[in-house]
mmCIF file of C-alpha atoms and ligand atoms in Angstrom:
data_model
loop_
_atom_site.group_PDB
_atom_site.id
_atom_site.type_symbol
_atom_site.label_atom_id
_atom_site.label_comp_id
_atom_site.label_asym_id
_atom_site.label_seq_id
_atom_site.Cartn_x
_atom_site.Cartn_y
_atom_site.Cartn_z
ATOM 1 C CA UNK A 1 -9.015 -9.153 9.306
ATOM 2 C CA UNK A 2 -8.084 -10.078 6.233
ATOM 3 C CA UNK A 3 -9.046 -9.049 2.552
ATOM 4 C CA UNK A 4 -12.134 -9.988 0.907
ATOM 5 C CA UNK A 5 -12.449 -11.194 -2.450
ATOM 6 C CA UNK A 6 -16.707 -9.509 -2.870
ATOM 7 C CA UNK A 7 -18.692 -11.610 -5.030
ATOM 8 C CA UNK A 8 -19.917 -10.192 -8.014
ATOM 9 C CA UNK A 9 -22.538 -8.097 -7.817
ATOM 10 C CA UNK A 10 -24.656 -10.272 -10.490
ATOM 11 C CA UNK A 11 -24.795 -13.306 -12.054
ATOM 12 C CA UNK A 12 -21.685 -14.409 -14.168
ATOM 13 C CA UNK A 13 -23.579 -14.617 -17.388
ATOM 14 C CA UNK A 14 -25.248 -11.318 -16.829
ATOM 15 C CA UNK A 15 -23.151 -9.005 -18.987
ATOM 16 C CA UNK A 16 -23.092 -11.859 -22.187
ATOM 17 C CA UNK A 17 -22.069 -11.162 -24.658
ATOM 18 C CA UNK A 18 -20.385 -8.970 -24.413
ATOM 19 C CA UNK A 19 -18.338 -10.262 -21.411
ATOM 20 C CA UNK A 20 -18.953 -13.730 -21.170
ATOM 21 C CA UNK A 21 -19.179 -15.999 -18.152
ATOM 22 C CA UNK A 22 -16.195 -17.642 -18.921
ATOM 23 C CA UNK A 23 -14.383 -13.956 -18.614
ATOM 24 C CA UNK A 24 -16.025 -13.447 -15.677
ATOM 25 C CA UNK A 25 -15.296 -17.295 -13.812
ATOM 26 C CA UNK A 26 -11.594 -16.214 -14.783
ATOM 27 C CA UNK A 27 -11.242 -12.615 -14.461
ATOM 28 C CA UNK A 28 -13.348 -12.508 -10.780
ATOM 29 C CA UNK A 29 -12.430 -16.242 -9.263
ATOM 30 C CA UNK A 30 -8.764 -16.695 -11.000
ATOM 31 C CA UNK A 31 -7.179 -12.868 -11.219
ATOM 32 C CA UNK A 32 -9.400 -10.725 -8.860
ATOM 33 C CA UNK A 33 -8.786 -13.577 -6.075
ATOM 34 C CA UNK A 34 -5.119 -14.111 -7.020
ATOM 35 C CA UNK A 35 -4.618 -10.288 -5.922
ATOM 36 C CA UNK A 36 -6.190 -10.239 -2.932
ATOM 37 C CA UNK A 37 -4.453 -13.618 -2.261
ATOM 38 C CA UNK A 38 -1.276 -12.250 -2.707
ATOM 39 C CA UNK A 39 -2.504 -8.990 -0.533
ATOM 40 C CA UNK A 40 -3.320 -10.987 2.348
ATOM 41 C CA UNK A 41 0.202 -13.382 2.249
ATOM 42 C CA UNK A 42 2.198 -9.864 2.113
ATOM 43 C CA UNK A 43 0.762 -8.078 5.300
ATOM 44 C CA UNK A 44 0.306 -11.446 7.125
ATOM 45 C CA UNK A 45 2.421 -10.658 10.601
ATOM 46 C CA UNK A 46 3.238 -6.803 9.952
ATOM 47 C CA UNK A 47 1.655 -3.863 10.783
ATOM 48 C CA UNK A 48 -0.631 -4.020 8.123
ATOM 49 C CA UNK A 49 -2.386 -7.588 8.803
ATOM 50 C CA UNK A 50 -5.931 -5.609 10.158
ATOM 51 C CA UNK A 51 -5.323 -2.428 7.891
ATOM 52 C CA UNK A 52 -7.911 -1.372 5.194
ATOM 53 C CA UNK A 53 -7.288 -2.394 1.759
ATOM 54 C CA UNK A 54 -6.825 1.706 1.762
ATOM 55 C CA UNK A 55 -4.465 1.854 4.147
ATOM 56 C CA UNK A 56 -1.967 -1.137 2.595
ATOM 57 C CA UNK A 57 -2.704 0.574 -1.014
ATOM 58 C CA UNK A 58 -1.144 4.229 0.686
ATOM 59 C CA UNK A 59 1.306 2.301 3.120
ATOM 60 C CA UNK A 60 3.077 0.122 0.049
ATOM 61 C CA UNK A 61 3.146 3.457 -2.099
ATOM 62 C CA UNK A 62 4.674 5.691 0.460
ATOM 63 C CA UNK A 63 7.197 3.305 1.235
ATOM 64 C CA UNK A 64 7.834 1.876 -2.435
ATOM 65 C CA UNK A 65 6.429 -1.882 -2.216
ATOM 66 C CA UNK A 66 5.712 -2.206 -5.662
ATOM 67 C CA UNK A 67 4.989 -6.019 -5.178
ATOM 68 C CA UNK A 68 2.468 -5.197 -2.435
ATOM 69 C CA UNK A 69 1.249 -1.911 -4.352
ATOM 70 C CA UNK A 70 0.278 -3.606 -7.786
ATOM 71 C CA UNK A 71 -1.566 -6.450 -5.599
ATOM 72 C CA UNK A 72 -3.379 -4.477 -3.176
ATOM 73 C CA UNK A 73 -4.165 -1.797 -6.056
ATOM 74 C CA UNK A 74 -5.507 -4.293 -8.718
ATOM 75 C CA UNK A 75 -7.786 -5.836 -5.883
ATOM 76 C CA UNK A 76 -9.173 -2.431 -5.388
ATOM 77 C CA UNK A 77 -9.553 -1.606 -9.152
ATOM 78 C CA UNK A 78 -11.220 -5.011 -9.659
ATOM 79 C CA UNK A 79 -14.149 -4.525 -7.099
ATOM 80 C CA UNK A 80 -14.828 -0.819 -8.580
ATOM 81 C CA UNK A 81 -14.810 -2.327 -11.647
ATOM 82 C CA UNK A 82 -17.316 -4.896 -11.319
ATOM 83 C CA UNK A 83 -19.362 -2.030 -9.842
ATOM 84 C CA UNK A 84 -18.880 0.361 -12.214
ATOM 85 C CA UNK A 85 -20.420 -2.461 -14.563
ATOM 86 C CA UNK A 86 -24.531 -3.453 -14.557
ATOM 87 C CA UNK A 87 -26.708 -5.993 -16.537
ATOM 88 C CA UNK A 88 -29.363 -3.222 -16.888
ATOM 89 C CA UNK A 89 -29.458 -0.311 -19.506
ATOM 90 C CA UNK A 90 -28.914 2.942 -17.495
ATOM 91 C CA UNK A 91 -28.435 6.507 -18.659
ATOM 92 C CA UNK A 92 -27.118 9.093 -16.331
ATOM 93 C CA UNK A 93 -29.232 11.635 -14.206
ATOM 94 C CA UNK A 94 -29.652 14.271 -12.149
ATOM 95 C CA UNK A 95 -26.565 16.306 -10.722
ATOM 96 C CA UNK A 96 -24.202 13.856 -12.592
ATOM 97 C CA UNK A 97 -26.248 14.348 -15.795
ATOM 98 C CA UNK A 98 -25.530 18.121 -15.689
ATOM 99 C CA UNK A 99 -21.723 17.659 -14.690
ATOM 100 C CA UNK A 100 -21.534 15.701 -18.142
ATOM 101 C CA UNK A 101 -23.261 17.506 -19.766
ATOM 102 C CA UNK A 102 -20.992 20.935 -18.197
ATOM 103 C CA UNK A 103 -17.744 19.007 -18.557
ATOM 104 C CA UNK A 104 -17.553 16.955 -21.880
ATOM 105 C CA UNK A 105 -21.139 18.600 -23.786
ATOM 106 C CA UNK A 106 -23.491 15.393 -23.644
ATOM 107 C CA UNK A 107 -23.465 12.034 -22.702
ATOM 108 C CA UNK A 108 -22.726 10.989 -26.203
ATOM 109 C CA UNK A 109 -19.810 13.147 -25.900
ATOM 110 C CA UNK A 110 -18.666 11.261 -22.743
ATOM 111 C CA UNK A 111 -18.843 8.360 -24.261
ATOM 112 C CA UNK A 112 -17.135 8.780 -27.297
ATOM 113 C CA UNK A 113 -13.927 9.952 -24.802
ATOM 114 C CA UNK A 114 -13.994 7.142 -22.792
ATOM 115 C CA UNK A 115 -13.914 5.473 -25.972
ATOM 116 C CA UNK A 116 -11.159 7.028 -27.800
ATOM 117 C CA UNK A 117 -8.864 6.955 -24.627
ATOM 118 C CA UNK A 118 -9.667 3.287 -23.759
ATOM 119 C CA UNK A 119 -8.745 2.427 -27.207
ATOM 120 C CA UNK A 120 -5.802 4.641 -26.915
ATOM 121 C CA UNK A 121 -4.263 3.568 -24.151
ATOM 122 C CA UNK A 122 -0.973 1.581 -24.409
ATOM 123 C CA UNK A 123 -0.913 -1.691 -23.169
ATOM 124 C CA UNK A 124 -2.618 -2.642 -19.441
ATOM 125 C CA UNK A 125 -4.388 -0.199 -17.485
ATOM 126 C CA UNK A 126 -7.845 1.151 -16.644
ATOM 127 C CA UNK A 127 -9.610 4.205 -18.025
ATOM 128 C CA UNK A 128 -11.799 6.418 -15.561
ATOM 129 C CA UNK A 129 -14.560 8.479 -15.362
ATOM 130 C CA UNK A 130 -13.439 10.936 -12.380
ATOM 131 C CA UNK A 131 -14.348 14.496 -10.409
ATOM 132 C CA UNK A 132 -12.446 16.846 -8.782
ATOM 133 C CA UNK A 133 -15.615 18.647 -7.051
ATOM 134 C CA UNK A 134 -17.774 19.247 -9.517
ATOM 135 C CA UNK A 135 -15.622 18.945 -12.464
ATOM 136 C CA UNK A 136 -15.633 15.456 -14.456
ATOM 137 C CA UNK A 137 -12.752 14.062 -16.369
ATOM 138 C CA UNK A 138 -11.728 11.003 -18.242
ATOM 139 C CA UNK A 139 -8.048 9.910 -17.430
ATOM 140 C CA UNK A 140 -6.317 6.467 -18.298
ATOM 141 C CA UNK A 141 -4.034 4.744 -15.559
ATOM 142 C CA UNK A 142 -0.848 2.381 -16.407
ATOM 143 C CA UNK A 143 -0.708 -1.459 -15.165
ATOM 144 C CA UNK A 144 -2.118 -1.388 -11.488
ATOM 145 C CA UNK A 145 -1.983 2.604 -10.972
ATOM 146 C CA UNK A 146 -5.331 3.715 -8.691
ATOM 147 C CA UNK A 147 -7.540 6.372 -7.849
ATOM 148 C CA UNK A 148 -8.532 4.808 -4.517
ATOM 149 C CA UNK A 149 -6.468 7.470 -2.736
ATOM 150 C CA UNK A 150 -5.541 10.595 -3.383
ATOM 151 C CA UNK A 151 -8.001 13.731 -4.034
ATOM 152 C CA UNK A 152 -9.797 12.763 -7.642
ATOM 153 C CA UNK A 153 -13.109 10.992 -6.792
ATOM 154 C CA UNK A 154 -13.404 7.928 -9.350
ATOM 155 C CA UNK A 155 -16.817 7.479 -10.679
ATOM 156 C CA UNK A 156 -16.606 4.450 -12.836
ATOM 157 C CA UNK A 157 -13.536 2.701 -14.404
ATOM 158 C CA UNK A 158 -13.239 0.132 -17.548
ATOM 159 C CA UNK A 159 -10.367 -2.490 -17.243
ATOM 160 C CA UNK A 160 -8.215 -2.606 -19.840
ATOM 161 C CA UNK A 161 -6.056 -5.502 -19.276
ATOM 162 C CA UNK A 162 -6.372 -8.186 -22.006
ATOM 163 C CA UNK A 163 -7.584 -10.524 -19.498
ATOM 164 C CA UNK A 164 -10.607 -8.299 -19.578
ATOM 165 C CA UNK A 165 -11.680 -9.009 -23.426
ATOM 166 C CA UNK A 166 -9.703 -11.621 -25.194
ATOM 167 C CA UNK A 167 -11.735 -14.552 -24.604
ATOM 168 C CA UNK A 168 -14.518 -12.337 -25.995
ATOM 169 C CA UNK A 169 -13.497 -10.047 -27.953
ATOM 170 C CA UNK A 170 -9.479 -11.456 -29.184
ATOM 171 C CA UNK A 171 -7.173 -8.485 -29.662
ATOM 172 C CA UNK A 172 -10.335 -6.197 -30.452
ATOM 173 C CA UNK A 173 -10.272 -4.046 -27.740
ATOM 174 C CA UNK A 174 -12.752 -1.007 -29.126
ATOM 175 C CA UNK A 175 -15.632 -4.099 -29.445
ATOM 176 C CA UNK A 176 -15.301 -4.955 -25.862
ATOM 177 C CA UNK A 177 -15.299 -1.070 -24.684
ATOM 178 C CA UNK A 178 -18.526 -0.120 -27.124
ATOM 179 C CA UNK A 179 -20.186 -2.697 -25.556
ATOM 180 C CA UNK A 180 -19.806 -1.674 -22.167
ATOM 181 C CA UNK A 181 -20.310 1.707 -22.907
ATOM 182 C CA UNK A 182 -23.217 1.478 -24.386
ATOM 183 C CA UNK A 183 -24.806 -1.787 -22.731
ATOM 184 C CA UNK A 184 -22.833 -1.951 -19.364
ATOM 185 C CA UNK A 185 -22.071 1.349 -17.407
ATOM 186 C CA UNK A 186 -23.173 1.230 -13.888
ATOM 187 C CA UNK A 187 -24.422 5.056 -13.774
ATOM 188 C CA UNK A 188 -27.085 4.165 -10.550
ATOM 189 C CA UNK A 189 -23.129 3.328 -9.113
ATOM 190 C CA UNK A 190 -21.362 6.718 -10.650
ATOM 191 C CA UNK A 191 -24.182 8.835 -9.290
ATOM 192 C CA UNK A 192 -23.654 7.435 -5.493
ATOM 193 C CA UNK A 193 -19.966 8.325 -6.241
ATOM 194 C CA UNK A 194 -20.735 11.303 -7.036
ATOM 195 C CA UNK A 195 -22.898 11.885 -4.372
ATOM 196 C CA UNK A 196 -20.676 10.985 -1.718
ATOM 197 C CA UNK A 197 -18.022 12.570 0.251
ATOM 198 C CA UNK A 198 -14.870 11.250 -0.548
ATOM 199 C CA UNK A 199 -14.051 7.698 -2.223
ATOM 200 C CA UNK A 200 -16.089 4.225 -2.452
ATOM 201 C CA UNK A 201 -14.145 1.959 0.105
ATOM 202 C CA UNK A 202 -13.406 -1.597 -0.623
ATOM 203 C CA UNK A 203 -16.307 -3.954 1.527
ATOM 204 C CA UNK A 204 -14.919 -5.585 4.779
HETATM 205 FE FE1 FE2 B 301 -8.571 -7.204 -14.759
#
Protein backbone atom coordinates (compact mmCIF):
# COMPACT_ATOMS: atom_id res chain seq x y z
CA UNK A 1 0.00 0.00 0.00
CA UNK A 2 1.71 2.74 -0.86
CA UNK A 3 1.48 6.59 -0.04
CA UNK A 4 -1.02 8.83 -1.42
CA UNK A 5 -0.42 12.11 -2.73
CA UNK A 6 -4.65 13.54 -1.64
CA UNK A 7 -5.82 15.97 -4.03
CA UNK A 8 -6.51 19.22 -2.85
CA UNK A 9 -9.35 19.71 -1.12
CA UNK A 10 -10.52 22.67 -3.61
CA UNK A 11 -9.92 24.08 -6.67
CA UNK A 12 -6.30 25.39 -7.39
CA UNK A 13 -7.38 28.94 -7.92
CA UNK A 14 -9.53 28.93 -4.86
CA UNK A 15 -7.31 30.68 -2.33
CA UNK A 16 -6.18 33.64 -5.22
CA UNK A 17 -4.72 35.86 -4.44
CA UNK A 18 -3.42 35.36 -2.04
CA UNK A 19 -1.96 31.92 -2.98
CA UNK A 20 -2.17 31.65 -6.50
CA UNK A 21 -2.78 28.64 -8.71
CA UNK A 22 0.48 28.65 -9.96
CA UNK A 23 1.70 28.14 -6.06
CA UNK A 24 -0.61 25.67 -5.71
CA UNK A 25 0.16 23.50 -9.39
CA UNK A 26 3.82 23.68 -7.84
CA UNK A 27 3.63 23.47 -4.22
CA UNK A 28 0.75 20.35 -4.32
CA UNK A 29 1.77 18.49 -7.87
CA UNK A 30 5.76 19.35 -7.86
CA UNK A 31 6.86 19.40 -3.86
CA UNK A 32 3.91 17.70 -1.99
CA UNK A 33 4.24 14.71 -4.67
CA UNK A 34 8.06 14.80 -4.73
CA UNK A 35 7.82 13.81 -0.85
CA UNK A 36 5.62 11.24 -0.95
CA UNK A 37 7.57 10.04 -4.05
CA UNK A 38 10.57 9.84 -2.28
CA UNK A 39 8.48 8.16 0.83
CA UNK A 40 7.30 5.43 -1.20
CA UNK A 41 11.03 4.63 -3.10
CA UNK A 42 12.54 4.50 0.65
CA UNK A 43 10.21 1.80 2.29
CA UNK A 44 9.78 -0.04 -1.07
CA UNK A 45 10.95 -3.86 0.07
CA UNK A 46 11.40 -3.21 3.98
CA UNK A 47 9.31 -3.52 6.70
CA UNK A 48 7.72 -0.44 6.18
CA UNK A 49 6.32 -0.89 2.43
CA UNK A 50 2.34 -1.33 3.94
CA UNK A 51 3.04 0.90 7.13
CA UNK A 52 1.01 4.15 7.77
CA UNK A 53 2.52 7.31 6.77
CA UNK A 54 2.45 7.41 10.90
CA UNK A 55 4.17 4.58 11.41
CA UNK A 56 7.31 5.39 8.75
CA UNK A 57 7.19 9.15 10.27
CA UNK A 58 7.86 7.34 14.13
CA UNK A 59 9.92 4.33 12.60
CA UNK A 60 12.60 6.82 10.62
CA UNK A 61 12.73 9.06 13.89
CA UNK A 62 13.35 6.35 16.36
CA UNK A 63 15.91 4.92 14.35
CA UNK A 64 17.53 8.28 12.94
CA UNK A 65 16.60 8.19 9.03
CA UNK A 66 16.72 11.69 8.54
CA UNK A 67 16.39 11.18 4.68
CA UNK A 68 13.24 9.11 5.21
CA UNK A 69 12.08 11.41 8.27
CA UNK A 70 12.12 14.88 6.39
CA UNK A 71 10.21 13.01 3.37
CA UNK A 72 7.66 11.15 5.13
CA UNK A 73 7.22 14.27 7.62
CA UNK A 74 6.83 17.03 4.91
CA UNK A 75 4.19 14.69 3.14
CA UNK A 76 2.31 14.69 6.33
CA UNK A 77 2.68 18.48 7.02
CA UNK A 78 1.61 19.17 3.41
CA UNK A 79 -1.85 17.34 3.56
CA UNK A 80 -2.64 19.12 7.11
CA UNK A 81 -1.75 22.03 5.55
CA UNK A 82 -3.92 22.13 2.68
CA UNK A 83 -6.59 21.29 5.27
CA UNK A 84 -5.89 23.61 7.66
CA UNK A 85 -6.49 26.10 4.61
CA UNK A 86 -10.34 26.95 3.07
CA UNK A 87 -11.68 29.23 0.22
CA UNK A 88 -14.51 30.30 2.61
CA UNK A 89 -14.38 33.01 5.42
CA UNK A 90 -14.72 31.10 8.76
CA UNK A 91 -14.44 32.31 12.33
CA UNK A 92 -14.02 29.88 15.12
CA UNK A 93 -16.86 28.40 17.40
CA UNK A 94 -18.06 26.62 20.00
CA UNK A 95 -15.66 24.65 22.46
CA UNK A 96 -12.65 25.83 20.31
CA UNK A 97 -13.96 29.43 20.45
CA UNK A 98 -13.77 29.36 24.29
CA UNK A 99 -10.26 27.52 24.36
CA UNK A 100 -9.05 30.74 22.38
CA UNK A 101 -10.58 32.80 23.90
CA UNK A 102 -9.17 30.94 27.64
CA UNK A 103 -5.71 30.48 26.15
CA UNK A 104 -4.52 33.57 24.08
CA UNK A 105 -7.76 36.30 25.19
CA UNK A 106 -9.67 36.52 21.70
CA UNK A 107 -9.43 35.43 18.39
CA UNK A 108 -7.80 38.62 17.38
CA UNK A 109 -5.32 37.79 19.92
CA UNK A 110 -4.69 34.37 18.27
CA UNK A 111 -4.15 35.74 15.34
CA UNK A 112 -1.87 38.35 15.92
CA UNK A 113 0.52 35.27 17.56
CA UNK A 114 0.36 33.18 14.81
CA UNK A 115 1.36 36.18 13.10
CA UNK A 116 4.24 37.43 14.97
CA UNK A 117 5.75 33.83 15.27
CA UNK A 118 5.24 32.98 11.55
CA UNK A 119 7.02 36.09 10.75
CA UNK A 120 9.52 35.27 13.34
CA UNK A 121 10.52 32.18 12.55
CA UNK A 122 14.00 31.61 11.01
CA UNK A 123 14.19 30.23 7.80
CA UNK A 124 11.83 26.92 6.71
CA UNK A 125 9.37 25.53 8.93
CA UNK A 126 5.67 25.54 9.83
CA UNK A 127 3.89 27.43 12.59
CA UNK A 128 0.94 25.62 14.54
CA UNK A 129 -2.03 26.14 16.21
CA UNK A 130 -1.93 23.11 18.86
CA UNK A 131 -3.70 21.57 22.31
CA UNK A 132 -2.52 19.68 24.92
CA UNK A 133 -6.20 18.78 26.32
CA UNK A 134 -7.80 21.69 26.57
CA UNK A 135 -5.02 24.07 26.50
CA UNK A 136 -4.15 25.84 23.00
CA UNK A 137 -0.76 27.00 21.97
CA UNK A 138 1.04 28.45 19.03
CA UNK A 139 4.55 26.79 18.46
CA UNK A 140 6.85 27.08 15.26
CA UNK A 141 8.66 23.82 13.92
CA UNK A 142 12.22 23.83 11.99
CA UNK A 143 12.56 22.40 8.23
CA UNK A 144 10.36 19.13 8.19
CA UNK A 145 9.88 18.80 12.17
CA UNK A 146 5.99 17.37 12.87
CA UNK A 147 3.33 17.17 15.22
CA UNK A 148 1.82 14.06 13.61
CA UNK A 149 3.08 12.00 16.56
CA UNK A 150 3.72 12.59 19.77
CA UNK A 151 1.10 13.92 22.53
CA UNK A 152 0.30 17.78 21.26
CA UNK A 153 -2.87 17.60 19.08
CA UNK A 154 -2.20 20.00 15.95
CA UNK A 155 -5.14 22.02 15.02
CA UNK A 156 -4.07 23.93 12.00
CA UNK A 157 -0.53 24.69 10.65
CA UNK A 158 0.79 27.56 8.08
CA UNK A 159 3.83 26.50 5.87
CA UNK A 160 6.51 28.54 5.99
CA UNK A 161 8.83 27.37 3.42
CA UNK A 162 9.48 29.97 0.66
CA UNK A 163 8.03 27.68 -1.77
CA UNK A 164 4.85 28.53 0.03
CA UNK A 165 4.77 32.48 -0.89
CA UNK A 166 7.41 33.64 -3.25
CA UNK A 167 5.68 33.36 -6.42
CA UNK A 168 3.02 35.44 -4.62
CA UNK A 169 4.16 37.24 -2.26
CA UNK A 170 8.50 37.48 -3.14
CA UNK A 171 10.46 37.59 0.10
CA UNK A 172 7.30 39.17 1.93
CA UNK A 173 6.48 36.62 4.12
CA UNK A 174 4.01 38.67 6.77
CA UNK A 175 1.69 39.46 3.32
CA UNK A 176 1.31 35.85 2.59
CA UNK A 177 0.56 34.90 6.46
CA UNK A 178 -2.13 38.04 6.92
CA UNK A 179 -3.76 36.75 4.18
CA UNK A 180 -4.29 33.41 5.31
CA UNK A 181 -5.03 34.41 8.58
CA UNK A 182 -7.48 36.48 7.93
CA UNK A 183 -8.98 35.06 4.52
CA UNK A 184 -7.81 31.33 4.69
CA UNK A 185 -7.93 29.43 8.10
CA UNK A 186 -9.77 26.23 7.91
CA UNK A 187 -11.48 26.59 11.53
CA UNK A 188 -14.67 23.99 10.36
CA UNK A 189 -11.07 21.68 10.09
CA UNK A 190 -9.44 22.96 13.66
CA UNK A 191 -12.74 22.36 15.40
CA UNK A 192 -12.90 18.47 14.17
CA UNK A 193 -9.28 18.43 15.53
CA UNK A 194 -10.22 19.53 18.36
CA UNK A 195 -12.99 17.44 18.70
CA UNK A 196 -11.32 14.32 18.16
CA UNK A 197 -9.40 11.90 20.13
CA UNK A 198 -6.01 11.91 19.23
CA UNK A 199 -4.39 13.19 15.78
CA UNK A 200 -5.87 13.68 12.06
CA UNK A 201 -4.29 10.65 10.13
CA UNK A 202 -2.96 11.02 6.69
CA UNK A 203 -5.95 9.45 4.01
CA UNK A 204 -5.14 5.89 2.65
FE1 LIG B 1 5.60 23.44 1.49
Amino acid sequence: MAIILPPLPYADDALAPVISATTLQTHHGKHHKAYVDKTNAAVEDTDHAKSSLEQIIAAAEAKGDKGLFNNAAQSWNHAFYWNSLTPDALKPTGDLAKAIDAAFGSVSALDDELLAQGTAHFASGWVWLLARGEKLSVEQTHDAATFATGDAKPLLVIDLWEHAYYLDHKNVRPDYLKGVIEKHLNWAFAAENFGRDGTWTYPA
